[in-house]
Coordinates of N, CA and C in Angstrom, one line a residue:
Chain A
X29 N 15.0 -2.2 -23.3 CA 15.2 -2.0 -21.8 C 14.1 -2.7 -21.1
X30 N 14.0 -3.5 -20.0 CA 13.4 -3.9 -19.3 C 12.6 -3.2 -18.1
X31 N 11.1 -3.4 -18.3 CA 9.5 -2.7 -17.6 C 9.9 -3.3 -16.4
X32 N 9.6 -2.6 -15.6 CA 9.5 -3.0 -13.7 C 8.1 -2.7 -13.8
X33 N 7.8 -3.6 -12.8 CA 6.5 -2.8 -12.2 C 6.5 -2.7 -10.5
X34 N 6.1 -1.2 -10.2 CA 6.9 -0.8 -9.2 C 6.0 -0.5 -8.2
X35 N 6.1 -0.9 -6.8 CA 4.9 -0.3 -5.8 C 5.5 0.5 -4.9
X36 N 5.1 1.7 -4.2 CA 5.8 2.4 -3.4 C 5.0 2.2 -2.2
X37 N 5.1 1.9 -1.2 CA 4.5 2.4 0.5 C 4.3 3.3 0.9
X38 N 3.6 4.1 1.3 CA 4.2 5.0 1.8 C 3.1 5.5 3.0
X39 N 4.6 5.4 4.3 CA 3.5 5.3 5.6 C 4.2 6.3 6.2
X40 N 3.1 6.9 7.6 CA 3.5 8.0 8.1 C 4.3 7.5 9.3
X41 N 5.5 8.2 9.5 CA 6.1 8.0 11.0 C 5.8 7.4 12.0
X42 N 5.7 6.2 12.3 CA 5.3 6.5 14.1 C 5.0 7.8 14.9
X43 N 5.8 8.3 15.4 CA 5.8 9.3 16.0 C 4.9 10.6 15.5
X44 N 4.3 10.1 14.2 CA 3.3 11.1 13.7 C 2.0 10.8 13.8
X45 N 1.0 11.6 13.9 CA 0.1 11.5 14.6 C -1.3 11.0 13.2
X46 N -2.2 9.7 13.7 CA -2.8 9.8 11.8 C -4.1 9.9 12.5
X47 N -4.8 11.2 12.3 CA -6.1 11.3 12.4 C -7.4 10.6 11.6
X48 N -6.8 9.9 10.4 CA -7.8 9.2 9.7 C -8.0 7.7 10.2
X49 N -6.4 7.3 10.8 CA -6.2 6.0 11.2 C -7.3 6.0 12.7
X50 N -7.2 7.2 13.6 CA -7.9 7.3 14.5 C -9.5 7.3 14.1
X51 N -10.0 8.1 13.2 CA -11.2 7.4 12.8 C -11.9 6.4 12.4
X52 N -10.9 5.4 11.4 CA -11.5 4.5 10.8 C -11.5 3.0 12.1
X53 N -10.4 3.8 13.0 CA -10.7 2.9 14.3 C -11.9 2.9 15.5
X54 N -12.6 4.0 15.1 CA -13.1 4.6 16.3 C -14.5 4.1 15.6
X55 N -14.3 3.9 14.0 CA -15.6 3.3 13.2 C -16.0 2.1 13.6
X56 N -14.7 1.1 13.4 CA -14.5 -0.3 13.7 C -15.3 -0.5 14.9
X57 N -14.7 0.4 16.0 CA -14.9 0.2 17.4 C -16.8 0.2 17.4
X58 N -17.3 1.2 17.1 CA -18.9 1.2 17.0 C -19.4 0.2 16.2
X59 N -18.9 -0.3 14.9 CA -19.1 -1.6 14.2 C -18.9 -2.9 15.7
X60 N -18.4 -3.0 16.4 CA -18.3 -3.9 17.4 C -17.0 -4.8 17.0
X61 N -16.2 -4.4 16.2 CA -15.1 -4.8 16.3 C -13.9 -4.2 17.1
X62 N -14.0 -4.7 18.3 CA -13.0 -4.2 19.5 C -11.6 -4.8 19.5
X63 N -11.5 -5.9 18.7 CA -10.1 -6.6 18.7 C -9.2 -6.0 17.9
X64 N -9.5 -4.9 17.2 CA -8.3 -4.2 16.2 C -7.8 -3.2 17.1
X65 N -6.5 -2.4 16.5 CA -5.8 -1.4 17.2 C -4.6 -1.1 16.3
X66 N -4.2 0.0 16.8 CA -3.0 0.6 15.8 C -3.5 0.7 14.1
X67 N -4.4 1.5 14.1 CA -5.2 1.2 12.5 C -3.8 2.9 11.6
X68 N -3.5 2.7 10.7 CA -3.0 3.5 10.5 C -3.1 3.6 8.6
X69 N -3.1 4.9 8.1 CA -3.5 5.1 6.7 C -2.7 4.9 5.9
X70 N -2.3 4.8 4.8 CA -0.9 5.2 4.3 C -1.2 5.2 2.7
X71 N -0.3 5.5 2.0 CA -0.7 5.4 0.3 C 0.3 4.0 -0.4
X72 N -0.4 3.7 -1.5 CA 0.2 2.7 -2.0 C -0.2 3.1 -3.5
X73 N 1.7 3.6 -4.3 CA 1.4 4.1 -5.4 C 1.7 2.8 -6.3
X74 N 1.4 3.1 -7.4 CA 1.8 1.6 -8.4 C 2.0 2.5 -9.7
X75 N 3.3 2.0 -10.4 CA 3.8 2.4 -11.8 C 5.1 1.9 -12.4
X76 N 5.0 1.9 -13.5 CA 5.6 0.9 -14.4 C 7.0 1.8 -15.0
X77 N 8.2 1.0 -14.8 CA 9.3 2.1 -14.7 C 10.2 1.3 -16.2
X78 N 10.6 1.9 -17.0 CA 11.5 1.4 -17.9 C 13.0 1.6 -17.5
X79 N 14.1 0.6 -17.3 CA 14.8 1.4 -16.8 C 16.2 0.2 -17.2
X80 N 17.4 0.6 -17.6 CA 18.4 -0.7 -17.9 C 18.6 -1.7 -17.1
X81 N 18.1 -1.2 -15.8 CA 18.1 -2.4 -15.1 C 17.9 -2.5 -13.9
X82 N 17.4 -3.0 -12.8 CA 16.8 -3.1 -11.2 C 17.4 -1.8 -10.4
X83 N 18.9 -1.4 -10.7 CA 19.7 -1.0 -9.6 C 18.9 0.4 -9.6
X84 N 19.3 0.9 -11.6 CA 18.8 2.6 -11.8 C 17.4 2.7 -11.7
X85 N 16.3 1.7 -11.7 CA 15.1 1.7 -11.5 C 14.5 2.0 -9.9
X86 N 15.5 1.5 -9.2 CA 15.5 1.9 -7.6 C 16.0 3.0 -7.3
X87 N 17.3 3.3 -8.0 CA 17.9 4.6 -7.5 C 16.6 6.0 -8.1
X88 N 16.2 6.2 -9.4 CA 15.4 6.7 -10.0 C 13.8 6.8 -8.9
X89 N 13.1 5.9 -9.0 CA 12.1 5.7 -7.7 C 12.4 6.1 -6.7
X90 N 13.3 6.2 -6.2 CA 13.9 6.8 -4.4 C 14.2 8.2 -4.5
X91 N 14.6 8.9 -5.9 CA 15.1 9.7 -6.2 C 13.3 10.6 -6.1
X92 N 12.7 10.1 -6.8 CA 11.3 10.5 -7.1 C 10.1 10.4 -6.4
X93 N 10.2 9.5 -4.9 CA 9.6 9.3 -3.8 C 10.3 10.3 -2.8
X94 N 11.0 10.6 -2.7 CA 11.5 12.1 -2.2 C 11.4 13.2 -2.0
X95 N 11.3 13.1 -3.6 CA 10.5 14.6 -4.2 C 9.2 14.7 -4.3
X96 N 8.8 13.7 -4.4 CA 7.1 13.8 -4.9 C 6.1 13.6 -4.4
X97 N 6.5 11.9 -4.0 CA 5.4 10.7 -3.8 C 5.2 10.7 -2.6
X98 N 6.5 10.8 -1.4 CA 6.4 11.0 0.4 C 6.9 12.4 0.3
X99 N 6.6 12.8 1.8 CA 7.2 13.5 2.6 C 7.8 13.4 3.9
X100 N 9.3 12.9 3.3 CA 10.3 12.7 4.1 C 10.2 12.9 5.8
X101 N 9.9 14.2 5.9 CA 9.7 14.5 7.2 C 8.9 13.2 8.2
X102 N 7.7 13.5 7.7 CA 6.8 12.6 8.0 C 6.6 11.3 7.8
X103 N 6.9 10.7 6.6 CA 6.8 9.6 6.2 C 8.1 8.7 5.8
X104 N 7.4 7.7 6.0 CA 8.9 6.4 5.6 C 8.2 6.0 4.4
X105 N 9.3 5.4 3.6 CA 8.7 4.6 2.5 C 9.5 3.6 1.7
X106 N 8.7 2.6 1.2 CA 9.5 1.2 1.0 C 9.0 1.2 -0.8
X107 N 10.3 0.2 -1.0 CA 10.3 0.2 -2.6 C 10.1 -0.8 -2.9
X108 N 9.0 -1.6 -3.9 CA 9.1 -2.9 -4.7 C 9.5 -3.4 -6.1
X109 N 9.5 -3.7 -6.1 CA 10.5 -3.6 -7.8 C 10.4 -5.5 -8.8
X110 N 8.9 -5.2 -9.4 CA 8.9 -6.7 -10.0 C 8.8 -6.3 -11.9
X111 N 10.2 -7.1 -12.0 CA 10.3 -7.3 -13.5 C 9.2 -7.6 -13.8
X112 N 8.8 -7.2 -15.1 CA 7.3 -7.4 -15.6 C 6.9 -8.6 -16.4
X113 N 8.5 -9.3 -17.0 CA 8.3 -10.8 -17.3 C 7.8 -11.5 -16.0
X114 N 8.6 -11.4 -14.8 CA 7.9 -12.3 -13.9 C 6.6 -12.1 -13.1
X115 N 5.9 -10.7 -13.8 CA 4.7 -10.7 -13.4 C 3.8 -11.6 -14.1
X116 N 4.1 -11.4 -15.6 CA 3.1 -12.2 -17.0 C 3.2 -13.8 -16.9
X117 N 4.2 -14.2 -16.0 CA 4.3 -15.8 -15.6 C 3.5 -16.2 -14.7
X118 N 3.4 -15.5 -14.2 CA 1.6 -15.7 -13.0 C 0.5 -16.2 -13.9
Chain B
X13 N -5.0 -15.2 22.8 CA -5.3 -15.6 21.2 C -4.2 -14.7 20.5
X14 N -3.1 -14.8 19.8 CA -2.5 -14.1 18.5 C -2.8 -13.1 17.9
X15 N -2.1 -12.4 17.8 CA -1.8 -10.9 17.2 C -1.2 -10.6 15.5
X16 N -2.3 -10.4 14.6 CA -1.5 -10.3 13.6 C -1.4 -9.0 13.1
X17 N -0.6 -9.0 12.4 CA -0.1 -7.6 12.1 C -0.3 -7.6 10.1
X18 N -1.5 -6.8 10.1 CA -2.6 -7.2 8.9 C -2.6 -5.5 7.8
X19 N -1.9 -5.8 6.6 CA -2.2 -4.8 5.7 C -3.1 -5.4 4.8
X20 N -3.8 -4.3 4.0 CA -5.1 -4.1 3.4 C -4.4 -2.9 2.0
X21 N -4.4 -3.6 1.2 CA -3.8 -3.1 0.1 C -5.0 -2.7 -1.0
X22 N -5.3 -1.2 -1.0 CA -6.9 -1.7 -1.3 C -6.4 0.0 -2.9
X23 N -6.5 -0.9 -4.3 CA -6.2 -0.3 -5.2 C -7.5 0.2 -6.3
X24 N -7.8 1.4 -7.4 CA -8.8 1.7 -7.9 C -8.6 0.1 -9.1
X25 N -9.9 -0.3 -9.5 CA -10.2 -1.3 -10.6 C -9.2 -0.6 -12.1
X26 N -8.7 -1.4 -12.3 CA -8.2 -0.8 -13.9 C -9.6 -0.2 -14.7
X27 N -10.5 -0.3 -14.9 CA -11.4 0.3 -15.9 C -11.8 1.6 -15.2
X28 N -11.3 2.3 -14.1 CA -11.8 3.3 -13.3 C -10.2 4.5 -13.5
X29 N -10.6 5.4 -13.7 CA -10.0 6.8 -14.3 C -9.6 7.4 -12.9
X30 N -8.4 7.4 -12.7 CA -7.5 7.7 -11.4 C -6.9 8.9 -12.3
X31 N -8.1 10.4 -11.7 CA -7.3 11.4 -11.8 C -6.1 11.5 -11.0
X32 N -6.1 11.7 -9.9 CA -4.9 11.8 -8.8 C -3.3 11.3 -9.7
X33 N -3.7 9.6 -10.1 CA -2.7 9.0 -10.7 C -2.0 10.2 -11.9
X34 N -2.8 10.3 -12.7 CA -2.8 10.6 -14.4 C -1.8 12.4 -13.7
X35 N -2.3 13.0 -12.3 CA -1.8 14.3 -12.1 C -0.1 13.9 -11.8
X36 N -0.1 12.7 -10.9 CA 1.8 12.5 -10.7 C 2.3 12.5 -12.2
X37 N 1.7 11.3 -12.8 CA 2.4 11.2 -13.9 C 2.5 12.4 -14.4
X38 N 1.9 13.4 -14.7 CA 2.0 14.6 -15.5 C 3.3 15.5 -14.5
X39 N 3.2 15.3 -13.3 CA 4.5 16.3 -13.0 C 5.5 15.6 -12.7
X40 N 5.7 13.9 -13.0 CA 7.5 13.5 -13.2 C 7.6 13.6 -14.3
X41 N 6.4 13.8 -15.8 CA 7.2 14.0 -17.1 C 7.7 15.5 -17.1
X42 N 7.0 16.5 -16.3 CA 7.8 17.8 -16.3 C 8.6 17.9 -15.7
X43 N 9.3 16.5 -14.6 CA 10.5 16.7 -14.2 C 11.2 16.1 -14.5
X44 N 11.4 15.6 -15.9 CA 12.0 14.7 -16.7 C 11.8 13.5 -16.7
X45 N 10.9 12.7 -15.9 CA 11.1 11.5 -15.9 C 9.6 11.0 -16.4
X46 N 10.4 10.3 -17.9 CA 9.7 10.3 -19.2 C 9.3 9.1 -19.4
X47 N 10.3 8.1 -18.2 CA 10.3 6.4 -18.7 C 8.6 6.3 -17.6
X48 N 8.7 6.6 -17.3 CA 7.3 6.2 -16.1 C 6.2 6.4 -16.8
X49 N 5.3 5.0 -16.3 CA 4.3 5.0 -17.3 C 3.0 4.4 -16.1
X50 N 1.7 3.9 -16.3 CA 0.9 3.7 -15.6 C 0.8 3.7 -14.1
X51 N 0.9 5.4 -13.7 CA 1.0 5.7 -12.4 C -0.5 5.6 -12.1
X52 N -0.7 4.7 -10.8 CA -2.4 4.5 -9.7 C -1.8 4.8 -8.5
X53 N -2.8 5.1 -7.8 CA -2.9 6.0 -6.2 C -3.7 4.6 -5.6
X54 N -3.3 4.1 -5.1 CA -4.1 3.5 -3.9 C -4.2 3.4 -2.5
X55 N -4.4 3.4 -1.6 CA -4.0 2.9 0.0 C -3.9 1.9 0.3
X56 N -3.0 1.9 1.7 CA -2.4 1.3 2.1 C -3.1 1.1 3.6
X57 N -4.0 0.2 4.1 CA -4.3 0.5 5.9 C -3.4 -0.9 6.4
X58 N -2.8 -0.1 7.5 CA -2.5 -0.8 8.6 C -2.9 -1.2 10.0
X59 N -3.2 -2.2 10.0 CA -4.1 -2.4 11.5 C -3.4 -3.8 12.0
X60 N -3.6 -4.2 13.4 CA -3.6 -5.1 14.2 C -4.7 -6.0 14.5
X61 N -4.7 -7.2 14.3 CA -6.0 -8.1 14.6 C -5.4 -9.2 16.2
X62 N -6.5 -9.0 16.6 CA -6.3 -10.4 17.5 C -7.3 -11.1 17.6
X63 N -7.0 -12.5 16.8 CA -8.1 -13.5 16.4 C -7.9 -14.7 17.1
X64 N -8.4 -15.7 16.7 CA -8.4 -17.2 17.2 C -6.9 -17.4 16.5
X65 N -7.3 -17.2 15.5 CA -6.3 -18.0 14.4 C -6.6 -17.2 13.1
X66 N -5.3 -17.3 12.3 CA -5.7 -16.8 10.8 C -6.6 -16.5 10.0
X67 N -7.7 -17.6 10.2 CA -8.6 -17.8 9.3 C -9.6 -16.4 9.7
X68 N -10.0 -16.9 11.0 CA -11.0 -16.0 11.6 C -10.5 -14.6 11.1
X69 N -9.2 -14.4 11.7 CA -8.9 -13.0 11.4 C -9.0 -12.7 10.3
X70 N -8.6 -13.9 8.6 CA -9.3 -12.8 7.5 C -10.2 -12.8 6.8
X71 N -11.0 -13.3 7.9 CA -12.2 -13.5 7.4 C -13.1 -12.0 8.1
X72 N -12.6 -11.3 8.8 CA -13.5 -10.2 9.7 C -12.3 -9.3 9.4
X73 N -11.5 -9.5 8.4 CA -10.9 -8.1 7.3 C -11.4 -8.0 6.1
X74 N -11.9 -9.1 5.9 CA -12.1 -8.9 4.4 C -13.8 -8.5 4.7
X75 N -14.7 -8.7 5.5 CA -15.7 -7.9 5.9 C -15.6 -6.2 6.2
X76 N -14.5 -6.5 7.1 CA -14.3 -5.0 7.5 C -13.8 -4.0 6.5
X77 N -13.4 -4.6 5.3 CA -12.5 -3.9 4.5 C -14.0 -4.0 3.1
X78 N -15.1 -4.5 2.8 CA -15.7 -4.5 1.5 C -16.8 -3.5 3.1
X79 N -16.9 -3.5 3.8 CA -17.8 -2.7 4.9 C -17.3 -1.0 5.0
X80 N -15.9 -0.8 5.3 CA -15.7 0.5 5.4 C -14.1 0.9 5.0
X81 N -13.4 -0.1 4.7 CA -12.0 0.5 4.2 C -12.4 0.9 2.5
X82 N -12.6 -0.4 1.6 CA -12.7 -0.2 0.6 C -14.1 -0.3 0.0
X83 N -14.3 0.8 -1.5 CA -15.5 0.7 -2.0 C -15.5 -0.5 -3.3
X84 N -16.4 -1.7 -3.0 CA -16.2 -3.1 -3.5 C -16.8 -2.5 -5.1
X85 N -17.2 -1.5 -5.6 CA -17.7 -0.8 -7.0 C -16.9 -0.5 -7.6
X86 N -15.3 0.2 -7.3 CA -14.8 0.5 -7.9 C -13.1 0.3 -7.3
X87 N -13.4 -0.6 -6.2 CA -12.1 -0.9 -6.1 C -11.7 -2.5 -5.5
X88 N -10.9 -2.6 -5.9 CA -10.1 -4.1 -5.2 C -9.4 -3.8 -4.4
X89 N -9.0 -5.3 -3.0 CA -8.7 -5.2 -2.5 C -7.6 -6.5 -2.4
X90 N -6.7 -6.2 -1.5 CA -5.6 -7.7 -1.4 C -5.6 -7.2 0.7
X91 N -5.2 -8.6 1.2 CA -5.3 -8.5 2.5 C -3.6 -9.5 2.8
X92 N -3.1 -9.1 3.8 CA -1.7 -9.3 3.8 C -1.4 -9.6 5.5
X93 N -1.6 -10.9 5.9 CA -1.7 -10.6 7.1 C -0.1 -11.5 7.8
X94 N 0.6 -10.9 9.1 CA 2.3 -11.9 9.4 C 1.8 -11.6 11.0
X95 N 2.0 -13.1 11.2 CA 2.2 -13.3 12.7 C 2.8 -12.4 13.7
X96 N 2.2 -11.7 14.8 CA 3.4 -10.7 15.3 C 4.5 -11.4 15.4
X97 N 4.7 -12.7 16.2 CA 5.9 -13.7 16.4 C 6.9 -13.7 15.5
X98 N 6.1 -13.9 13.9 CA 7.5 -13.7 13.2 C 7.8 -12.1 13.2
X99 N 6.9 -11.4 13.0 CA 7.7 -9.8 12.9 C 8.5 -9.4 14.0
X100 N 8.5 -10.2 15.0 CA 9.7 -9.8 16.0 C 10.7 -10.4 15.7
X101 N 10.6 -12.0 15.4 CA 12.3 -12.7 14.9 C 12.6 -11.3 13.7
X102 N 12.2 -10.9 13.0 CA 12.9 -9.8 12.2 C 14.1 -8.9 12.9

């Protein structure tokens, strides 16, 4: 069976409020970098999925980003999905 | 001057021991899910630049990011930056 290698996103709502994004902006700002804005946090998971093939490797990951990795309420989250042959061709 | 709309994909070094990681993996194998193998935790920051032009802009991310997003000892970083222009044709 064929290795994915998989990245998850995972960001908070708009409409949700990110108090770390507010600080690392408010850092910037004293650094004298005033041109940034909208600084926002989010996680970026990475893991290697065996799986028959792209479709059940997504369905599986979304199944498990659900449960686990986001919290739905709050968070949106995006799926990447690179066969691991076309990683090793890099 | 242009607005880019700039992620910062900032992951632990492979030779660095990601408890956090090693804890997911341990509770999708208790939830059956056996195929999953080298789970990492990284973050994800999202910010807005407005620069001259590209270059400038990632050249005072990749500062701002070995300065106070990421620690340059034990982690890498990737910088990802899309014209607001195009993210509106989206």
């Amino acid at each position: 069976m064929p290795t994915y290698q998989a990245q998850v996103f995972v960001t908070l709502r708009p409409s949700v409020l990110d108090p770390a994004g507010t600080a690392v902006k408010s850092a910037l700002e004293h650094m004298g970098h005033d041109n940034i804005s909208q600084v926002r946090i989010g996680k970026l998971i990475e893991l290697s999925v065996t799986a028959l093939d792209e479709g059940s490797a997504r369905s599986q990951l979304n199944s498990i980003t659900d449960q686990l990795l986001a919290n739905p309420v709050i968070e949106n989250y995006e799926i990447r999905l690179i066969p691991v042959k076309e990683l090793t061709a890099h």
